[in-house]
Coordinates of N, CA, C and O in Angstrom, one line a residue:
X121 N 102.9 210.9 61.0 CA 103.5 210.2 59.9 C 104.5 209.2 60.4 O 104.7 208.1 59.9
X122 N 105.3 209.8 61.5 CA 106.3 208.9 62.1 C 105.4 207.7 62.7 O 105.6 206.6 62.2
X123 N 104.5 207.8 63.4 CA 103.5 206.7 63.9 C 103.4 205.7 62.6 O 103.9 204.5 62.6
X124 N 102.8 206.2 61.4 CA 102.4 205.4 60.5 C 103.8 204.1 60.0 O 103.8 202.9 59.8
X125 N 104.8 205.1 60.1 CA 105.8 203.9 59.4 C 106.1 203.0 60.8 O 106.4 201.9 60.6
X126 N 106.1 203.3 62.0 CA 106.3 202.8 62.8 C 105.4 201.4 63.1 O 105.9 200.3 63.5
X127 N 104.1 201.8 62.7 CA 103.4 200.4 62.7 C 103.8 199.8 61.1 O 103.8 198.6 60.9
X128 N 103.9 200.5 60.3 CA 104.4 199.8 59.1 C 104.9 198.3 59.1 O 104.6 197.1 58.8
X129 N 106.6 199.7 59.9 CA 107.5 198.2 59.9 C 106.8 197.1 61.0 O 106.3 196.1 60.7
X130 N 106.9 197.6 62.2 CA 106.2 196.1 63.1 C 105.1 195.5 62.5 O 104.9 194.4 62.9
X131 N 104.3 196.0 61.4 CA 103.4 195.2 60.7 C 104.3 194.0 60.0 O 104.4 192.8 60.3
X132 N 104.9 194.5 59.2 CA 105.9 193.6 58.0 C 106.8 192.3 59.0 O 106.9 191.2 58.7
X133 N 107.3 192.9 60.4 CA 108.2 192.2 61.1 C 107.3 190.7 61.6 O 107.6 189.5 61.6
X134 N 106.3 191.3 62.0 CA 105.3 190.3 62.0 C 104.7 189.3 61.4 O 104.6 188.2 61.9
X135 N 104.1 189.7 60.0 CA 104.2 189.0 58.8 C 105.8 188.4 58.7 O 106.1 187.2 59.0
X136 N 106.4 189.2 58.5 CA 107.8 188.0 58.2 C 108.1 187.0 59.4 O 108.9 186.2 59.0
X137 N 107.7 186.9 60.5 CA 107.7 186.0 61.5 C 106.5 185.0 61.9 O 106.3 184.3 62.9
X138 N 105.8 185.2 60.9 CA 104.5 184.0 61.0 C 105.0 183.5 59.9 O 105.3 182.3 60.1
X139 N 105.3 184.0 58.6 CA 105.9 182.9 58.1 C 107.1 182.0 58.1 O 107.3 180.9 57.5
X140 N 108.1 182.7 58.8 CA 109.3 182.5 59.3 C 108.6 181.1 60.3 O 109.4 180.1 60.2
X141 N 107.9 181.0 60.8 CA 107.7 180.5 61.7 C 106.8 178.9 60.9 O 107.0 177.8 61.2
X142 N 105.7 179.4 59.7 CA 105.9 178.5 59.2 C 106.3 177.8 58.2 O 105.7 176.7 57.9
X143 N 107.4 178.2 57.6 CA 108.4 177.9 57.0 C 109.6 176.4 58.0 O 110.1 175.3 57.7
X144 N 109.5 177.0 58.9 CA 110.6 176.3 60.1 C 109.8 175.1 60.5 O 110.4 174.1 60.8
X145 N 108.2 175.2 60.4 CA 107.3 174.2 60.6 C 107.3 173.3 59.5 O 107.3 172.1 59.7
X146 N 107.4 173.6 58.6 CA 107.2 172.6 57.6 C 108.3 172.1 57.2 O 108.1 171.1 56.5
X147 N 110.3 172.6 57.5 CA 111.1 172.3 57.3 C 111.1 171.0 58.4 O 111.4 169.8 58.1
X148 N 110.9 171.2 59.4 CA 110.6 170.3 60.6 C 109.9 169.2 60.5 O 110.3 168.2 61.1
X149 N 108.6 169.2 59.7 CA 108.0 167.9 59.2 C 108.6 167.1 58.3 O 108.5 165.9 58.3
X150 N 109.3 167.9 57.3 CA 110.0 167.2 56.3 C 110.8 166.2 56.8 O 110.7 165.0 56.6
X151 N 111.9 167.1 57.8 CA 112.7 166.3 58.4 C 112.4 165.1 58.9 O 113.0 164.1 58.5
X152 N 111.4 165.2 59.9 CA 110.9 164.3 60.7 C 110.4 162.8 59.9 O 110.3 161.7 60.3
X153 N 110.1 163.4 58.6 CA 109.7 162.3 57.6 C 110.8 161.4 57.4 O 110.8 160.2 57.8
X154 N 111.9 162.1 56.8 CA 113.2 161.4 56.5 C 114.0 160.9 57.8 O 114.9 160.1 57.6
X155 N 113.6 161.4 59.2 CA 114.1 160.6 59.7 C 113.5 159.1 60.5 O 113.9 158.2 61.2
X156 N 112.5 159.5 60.1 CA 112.0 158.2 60.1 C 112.3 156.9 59.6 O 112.0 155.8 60.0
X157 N 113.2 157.5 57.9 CA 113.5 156.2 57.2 C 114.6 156.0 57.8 O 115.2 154.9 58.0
X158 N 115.0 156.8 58.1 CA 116.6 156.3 58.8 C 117.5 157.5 59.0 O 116.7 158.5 59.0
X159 N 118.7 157.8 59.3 CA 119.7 158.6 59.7 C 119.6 159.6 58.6 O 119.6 159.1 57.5
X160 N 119.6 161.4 58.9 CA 119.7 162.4 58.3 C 120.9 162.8 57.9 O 121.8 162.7 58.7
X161 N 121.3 163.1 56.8 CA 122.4 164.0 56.5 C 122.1 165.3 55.9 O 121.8 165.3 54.7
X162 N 122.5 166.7 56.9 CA 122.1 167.5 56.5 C 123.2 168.5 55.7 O 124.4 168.5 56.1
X163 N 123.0 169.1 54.9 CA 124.1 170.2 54.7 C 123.6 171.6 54.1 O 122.4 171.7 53.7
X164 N 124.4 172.5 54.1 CA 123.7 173.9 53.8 C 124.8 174.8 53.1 O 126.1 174.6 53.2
X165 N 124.1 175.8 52.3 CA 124.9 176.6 51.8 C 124.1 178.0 51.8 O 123.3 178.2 50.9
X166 N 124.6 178.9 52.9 CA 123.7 180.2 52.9 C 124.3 180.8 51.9 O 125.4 180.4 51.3
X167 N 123.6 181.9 51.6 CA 123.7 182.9 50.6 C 123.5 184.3 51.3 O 122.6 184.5 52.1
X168 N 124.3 185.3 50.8 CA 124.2 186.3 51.6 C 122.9 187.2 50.9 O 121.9 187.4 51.5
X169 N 123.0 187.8 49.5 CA 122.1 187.6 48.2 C 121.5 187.0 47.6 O 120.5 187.4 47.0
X170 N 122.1 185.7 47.4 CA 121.2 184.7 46.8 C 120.7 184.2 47.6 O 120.7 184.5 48.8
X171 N 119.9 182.9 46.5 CA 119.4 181.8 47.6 C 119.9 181.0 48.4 O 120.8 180.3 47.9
X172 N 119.8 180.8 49.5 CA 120.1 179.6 50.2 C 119.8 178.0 50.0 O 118.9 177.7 49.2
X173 N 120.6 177.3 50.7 CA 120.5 176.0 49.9 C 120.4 174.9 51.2 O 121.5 174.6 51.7
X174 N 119.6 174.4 51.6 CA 119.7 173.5 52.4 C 119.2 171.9 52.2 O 118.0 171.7 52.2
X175 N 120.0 170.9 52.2 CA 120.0 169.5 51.8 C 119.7 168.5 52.4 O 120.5 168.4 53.3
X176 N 118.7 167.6 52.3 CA 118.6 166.8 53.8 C 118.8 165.0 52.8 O 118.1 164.8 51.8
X177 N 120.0 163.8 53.3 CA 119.8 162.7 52.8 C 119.5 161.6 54.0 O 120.3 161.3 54.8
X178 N 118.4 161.3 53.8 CA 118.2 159.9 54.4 C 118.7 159.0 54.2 O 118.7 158.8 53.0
X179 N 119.4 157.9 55.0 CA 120.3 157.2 54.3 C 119.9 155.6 55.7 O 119.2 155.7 56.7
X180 N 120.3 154.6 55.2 CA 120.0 153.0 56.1 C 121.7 153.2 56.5 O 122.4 154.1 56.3
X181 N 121.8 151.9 57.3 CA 122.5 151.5 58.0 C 124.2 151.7 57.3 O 125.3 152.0 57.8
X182 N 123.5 151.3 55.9 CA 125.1 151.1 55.4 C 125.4 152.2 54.7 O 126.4 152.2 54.0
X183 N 124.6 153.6 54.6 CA 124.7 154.9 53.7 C 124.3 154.8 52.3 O 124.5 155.5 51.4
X184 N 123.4 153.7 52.6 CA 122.6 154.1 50.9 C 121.6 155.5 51.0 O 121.0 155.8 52.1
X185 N 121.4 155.9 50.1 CA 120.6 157.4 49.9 C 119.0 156.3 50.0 O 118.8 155.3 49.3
X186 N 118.2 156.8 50.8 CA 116.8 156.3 50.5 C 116.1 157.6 50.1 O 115.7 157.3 49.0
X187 N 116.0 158.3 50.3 CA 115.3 159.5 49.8 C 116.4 161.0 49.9 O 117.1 161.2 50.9
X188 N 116.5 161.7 48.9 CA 117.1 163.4 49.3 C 116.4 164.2 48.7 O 116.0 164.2 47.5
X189 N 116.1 165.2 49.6 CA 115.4 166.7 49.7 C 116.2 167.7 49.8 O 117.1 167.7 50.6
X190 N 115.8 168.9 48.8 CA 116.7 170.3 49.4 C 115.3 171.5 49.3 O 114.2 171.4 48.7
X191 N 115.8 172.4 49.9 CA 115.3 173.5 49.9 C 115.9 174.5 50.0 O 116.6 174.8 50.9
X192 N 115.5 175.8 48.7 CA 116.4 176.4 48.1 C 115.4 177.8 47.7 O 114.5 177.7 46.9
X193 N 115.8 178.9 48.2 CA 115.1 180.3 47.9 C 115.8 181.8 48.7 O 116.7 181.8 49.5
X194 N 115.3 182.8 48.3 CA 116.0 183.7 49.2 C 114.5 184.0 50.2 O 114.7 184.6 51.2
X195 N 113.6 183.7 49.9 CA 112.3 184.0 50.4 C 111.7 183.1 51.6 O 112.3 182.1 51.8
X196 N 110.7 183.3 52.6 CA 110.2 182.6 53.9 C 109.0 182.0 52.7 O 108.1 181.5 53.3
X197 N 108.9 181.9 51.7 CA 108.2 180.8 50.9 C 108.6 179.7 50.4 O 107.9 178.8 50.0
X198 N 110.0 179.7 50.4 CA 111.0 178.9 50.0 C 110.5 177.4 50.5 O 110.4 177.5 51.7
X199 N 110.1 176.0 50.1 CA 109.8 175.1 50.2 C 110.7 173.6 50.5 O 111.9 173.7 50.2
X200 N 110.4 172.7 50.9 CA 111.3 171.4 51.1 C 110.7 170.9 49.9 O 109.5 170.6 49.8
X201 N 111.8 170.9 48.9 CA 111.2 169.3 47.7 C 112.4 168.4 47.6 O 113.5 168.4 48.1
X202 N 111.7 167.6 46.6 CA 112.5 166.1 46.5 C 113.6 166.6 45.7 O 113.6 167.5 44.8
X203 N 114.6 165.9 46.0 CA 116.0 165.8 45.1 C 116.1 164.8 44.2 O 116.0 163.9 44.9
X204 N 116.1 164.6 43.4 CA 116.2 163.6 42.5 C 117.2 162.9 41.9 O 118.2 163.5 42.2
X205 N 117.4 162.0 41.1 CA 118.8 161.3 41.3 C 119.6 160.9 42.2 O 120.8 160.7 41.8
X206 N 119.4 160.8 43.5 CA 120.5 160.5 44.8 C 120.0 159.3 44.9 O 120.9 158.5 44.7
X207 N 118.8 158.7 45.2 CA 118.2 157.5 45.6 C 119.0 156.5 44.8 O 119.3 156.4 43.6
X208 N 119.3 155.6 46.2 CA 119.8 154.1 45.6 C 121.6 154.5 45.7 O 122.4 153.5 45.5
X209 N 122.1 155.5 45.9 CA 123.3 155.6 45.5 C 124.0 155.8 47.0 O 123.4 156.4 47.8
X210 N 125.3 155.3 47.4 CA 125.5 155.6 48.6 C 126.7 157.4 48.5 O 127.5 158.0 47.7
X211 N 126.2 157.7 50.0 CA 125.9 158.8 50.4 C 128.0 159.1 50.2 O 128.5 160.0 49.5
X212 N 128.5 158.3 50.7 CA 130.0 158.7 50.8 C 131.0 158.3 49.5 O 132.3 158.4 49.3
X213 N 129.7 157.8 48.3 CA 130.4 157.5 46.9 C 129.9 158.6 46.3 O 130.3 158.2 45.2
X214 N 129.4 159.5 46.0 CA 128.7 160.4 45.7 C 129.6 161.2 44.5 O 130.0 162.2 44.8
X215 N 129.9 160.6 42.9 CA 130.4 161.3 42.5 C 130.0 162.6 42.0 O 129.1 163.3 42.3
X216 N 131.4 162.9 40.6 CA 131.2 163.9 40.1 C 130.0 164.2 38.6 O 129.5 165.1 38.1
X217 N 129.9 162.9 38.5 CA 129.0 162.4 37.7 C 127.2 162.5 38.1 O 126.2 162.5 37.3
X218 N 127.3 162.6 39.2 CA 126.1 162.3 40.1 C 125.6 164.3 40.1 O 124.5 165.0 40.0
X219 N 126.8 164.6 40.1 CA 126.3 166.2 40.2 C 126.0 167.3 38.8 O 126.1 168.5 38.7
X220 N 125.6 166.6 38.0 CA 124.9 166.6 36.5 C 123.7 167.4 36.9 O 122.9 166.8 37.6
X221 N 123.4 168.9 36.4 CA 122.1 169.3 36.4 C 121.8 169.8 37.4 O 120.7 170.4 37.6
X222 N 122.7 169.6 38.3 CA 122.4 169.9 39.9 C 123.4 171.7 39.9 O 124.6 171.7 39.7
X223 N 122.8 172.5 40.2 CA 123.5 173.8 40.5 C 124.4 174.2 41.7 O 124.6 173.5 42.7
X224 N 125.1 175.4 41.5 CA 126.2 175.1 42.2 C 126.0 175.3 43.7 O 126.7 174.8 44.5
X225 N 125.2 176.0 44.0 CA 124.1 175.6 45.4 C 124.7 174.8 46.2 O 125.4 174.8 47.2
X226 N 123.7 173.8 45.2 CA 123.3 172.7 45.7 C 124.8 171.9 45.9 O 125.2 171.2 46.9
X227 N 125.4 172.2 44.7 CA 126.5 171.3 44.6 C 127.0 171.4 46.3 O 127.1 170.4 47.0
X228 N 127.5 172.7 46.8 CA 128.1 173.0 47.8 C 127.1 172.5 49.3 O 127.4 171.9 50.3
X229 N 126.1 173.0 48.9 CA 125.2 172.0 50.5 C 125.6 170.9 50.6 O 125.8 170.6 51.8
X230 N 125.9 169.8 49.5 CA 125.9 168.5 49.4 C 127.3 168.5 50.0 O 127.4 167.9 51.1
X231 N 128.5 169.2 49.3 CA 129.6 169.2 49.8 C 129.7 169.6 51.5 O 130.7 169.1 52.1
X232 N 128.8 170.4 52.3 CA 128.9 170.1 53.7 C 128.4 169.1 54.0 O 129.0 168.5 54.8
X233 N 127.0 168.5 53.5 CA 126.4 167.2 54.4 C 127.9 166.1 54.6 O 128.6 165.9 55.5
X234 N 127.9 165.9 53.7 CA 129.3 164.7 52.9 C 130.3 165.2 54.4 O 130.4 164.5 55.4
X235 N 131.0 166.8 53.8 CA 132.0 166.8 55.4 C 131.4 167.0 56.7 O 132.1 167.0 57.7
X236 N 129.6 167.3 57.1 CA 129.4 167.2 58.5 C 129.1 165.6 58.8 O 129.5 165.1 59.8
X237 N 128.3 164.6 57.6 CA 128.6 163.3 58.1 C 130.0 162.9 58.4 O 130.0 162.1 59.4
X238 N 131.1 163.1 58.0 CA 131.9 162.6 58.0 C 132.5 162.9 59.4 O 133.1 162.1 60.0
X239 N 132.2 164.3 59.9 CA 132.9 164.9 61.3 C 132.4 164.1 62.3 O 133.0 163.5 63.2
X240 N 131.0 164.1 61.8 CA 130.1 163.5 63.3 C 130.1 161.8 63.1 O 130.1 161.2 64.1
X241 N 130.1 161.1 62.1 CA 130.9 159.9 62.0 C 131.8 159.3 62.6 O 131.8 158.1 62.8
X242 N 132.8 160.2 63.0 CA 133.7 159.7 63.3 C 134.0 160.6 65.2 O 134.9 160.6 66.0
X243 N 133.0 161.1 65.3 CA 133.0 161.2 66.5 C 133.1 162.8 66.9 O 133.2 163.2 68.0
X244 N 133.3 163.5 65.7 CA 133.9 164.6 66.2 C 132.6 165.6 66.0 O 131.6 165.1 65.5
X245 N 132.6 167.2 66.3 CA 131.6 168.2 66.3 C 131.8 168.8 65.8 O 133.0 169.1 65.6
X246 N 130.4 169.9 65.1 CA 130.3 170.6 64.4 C 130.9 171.8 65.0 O 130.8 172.0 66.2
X247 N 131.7 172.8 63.9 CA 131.9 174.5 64.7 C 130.8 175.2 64.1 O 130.4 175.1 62.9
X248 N 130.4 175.9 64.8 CA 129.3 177.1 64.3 C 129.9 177.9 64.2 O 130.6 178.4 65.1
X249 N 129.6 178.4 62.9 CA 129.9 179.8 62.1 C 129.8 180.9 62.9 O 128.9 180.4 63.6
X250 N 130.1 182.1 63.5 CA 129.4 183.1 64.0 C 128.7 183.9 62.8 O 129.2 184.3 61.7
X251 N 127.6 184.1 63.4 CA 126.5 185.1 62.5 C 126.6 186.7 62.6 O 127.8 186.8 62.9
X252 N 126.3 187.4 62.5 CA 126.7 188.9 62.2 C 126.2 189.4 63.8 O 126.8 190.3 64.4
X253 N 124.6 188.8 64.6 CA 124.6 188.8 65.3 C 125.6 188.6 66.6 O 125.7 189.1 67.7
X254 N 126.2 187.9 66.0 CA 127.6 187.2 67.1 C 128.4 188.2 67.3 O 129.2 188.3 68.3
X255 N 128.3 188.9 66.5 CA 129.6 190.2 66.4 C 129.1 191.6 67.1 O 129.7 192.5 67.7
X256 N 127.7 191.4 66.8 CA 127.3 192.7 67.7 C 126.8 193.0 69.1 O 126.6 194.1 69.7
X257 N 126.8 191.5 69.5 CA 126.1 191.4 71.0 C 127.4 190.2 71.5 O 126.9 189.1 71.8
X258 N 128.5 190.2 71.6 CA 129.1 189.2 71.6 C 129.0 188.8 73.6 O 128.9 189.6 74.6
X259 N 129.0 187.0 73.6 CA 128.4 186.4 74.5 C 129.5 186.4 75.6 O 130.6 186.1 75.4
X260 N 128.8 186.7 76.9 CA 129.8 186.8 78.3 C 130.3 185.3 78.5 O 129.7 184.2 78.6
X261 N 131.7 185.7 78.5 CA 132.4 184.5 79.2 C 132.2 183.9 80.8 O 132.1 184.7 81.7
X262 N 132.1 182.3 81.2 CA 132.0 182.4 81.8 C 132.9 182.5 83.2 O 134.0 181.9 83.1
X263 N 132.8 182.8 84.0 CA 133.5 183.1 85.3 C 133.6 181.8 86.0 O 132.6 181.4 86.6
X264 N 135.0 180.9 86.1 CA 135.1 179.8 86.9 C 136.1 180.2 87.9 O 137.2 180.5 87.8
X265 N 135.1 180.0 89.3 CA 135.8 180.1 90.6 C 136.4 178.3 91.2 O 135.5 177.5 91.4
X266 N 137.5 178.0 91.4 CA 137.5 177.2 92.1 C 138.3 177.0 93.8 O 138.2 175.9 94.4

């Protein structure tokens, strides 16, 4: 019986990692589309229960929106679709008015793209969050002899 759940789970882990895997593929094409028109702006809003929220704006030279995409689910089915209403509008004018109909998600992914363009704009880098992983395997410092 212990055998059976044993292959269970590695069965399920497996399935969740082919699609995990193409999920990450097709997030990857999307991207690659939009950055073809021009410069990416990404932003995100995980969810610990809910869904997560991830935002991608293509933007020209001067920060006009040429195309925006989000992708939003708790699921490895979760899809890249088009955003609607951003186009034509620039990326660092982005009012309150603009956020009509849009959920509060989304509202908040948009709210990082907006502050990580703005970090890396101006020269500066992103901090990464630590993940729960971070906390349980935490990473060796490195050892400088001089």
């Amino acid at each position: 019986m212990v055998v059976y759940l044993i292959i269970l789970i590695g069965a399920a882990w497996l399935v969740q990692s082919i699609f995990g895997f193409i999920q990450i593929k097709h997030f990857n094409k999307r991207y690659a589309e939009m950055r073809s028109l021009g410069r990416v702006a990404i932003g995100k809003k995980t969810g610990a229960f809910r869904a997560g929220t991830v935002v991608m704006f293509a933007i020209d030279k001067r920060n006009k929106i040429i195309k925006a995409a989000k992708m939003q689910g708790v699921t490895v089915f979760s899809r890249v679709r088009d955003l609607k209403g951003f186009e034509g509008k620039y990326l660092l004018k982005i009012s309150e008015e603009d956020f009509k109909g849009i959920d509060k998600l989304t509202k908040l992914a948009i709210a990082d793209a907006l502050r990580s363009y703005d970090i890396i704009s101006k020269g500066g880098e992103l901090t990464v969050k630590k993940g729960w992983i971070d906390y349980l395997i935490p990473k060796k410092k490195e050892i400088r002899r001089g």
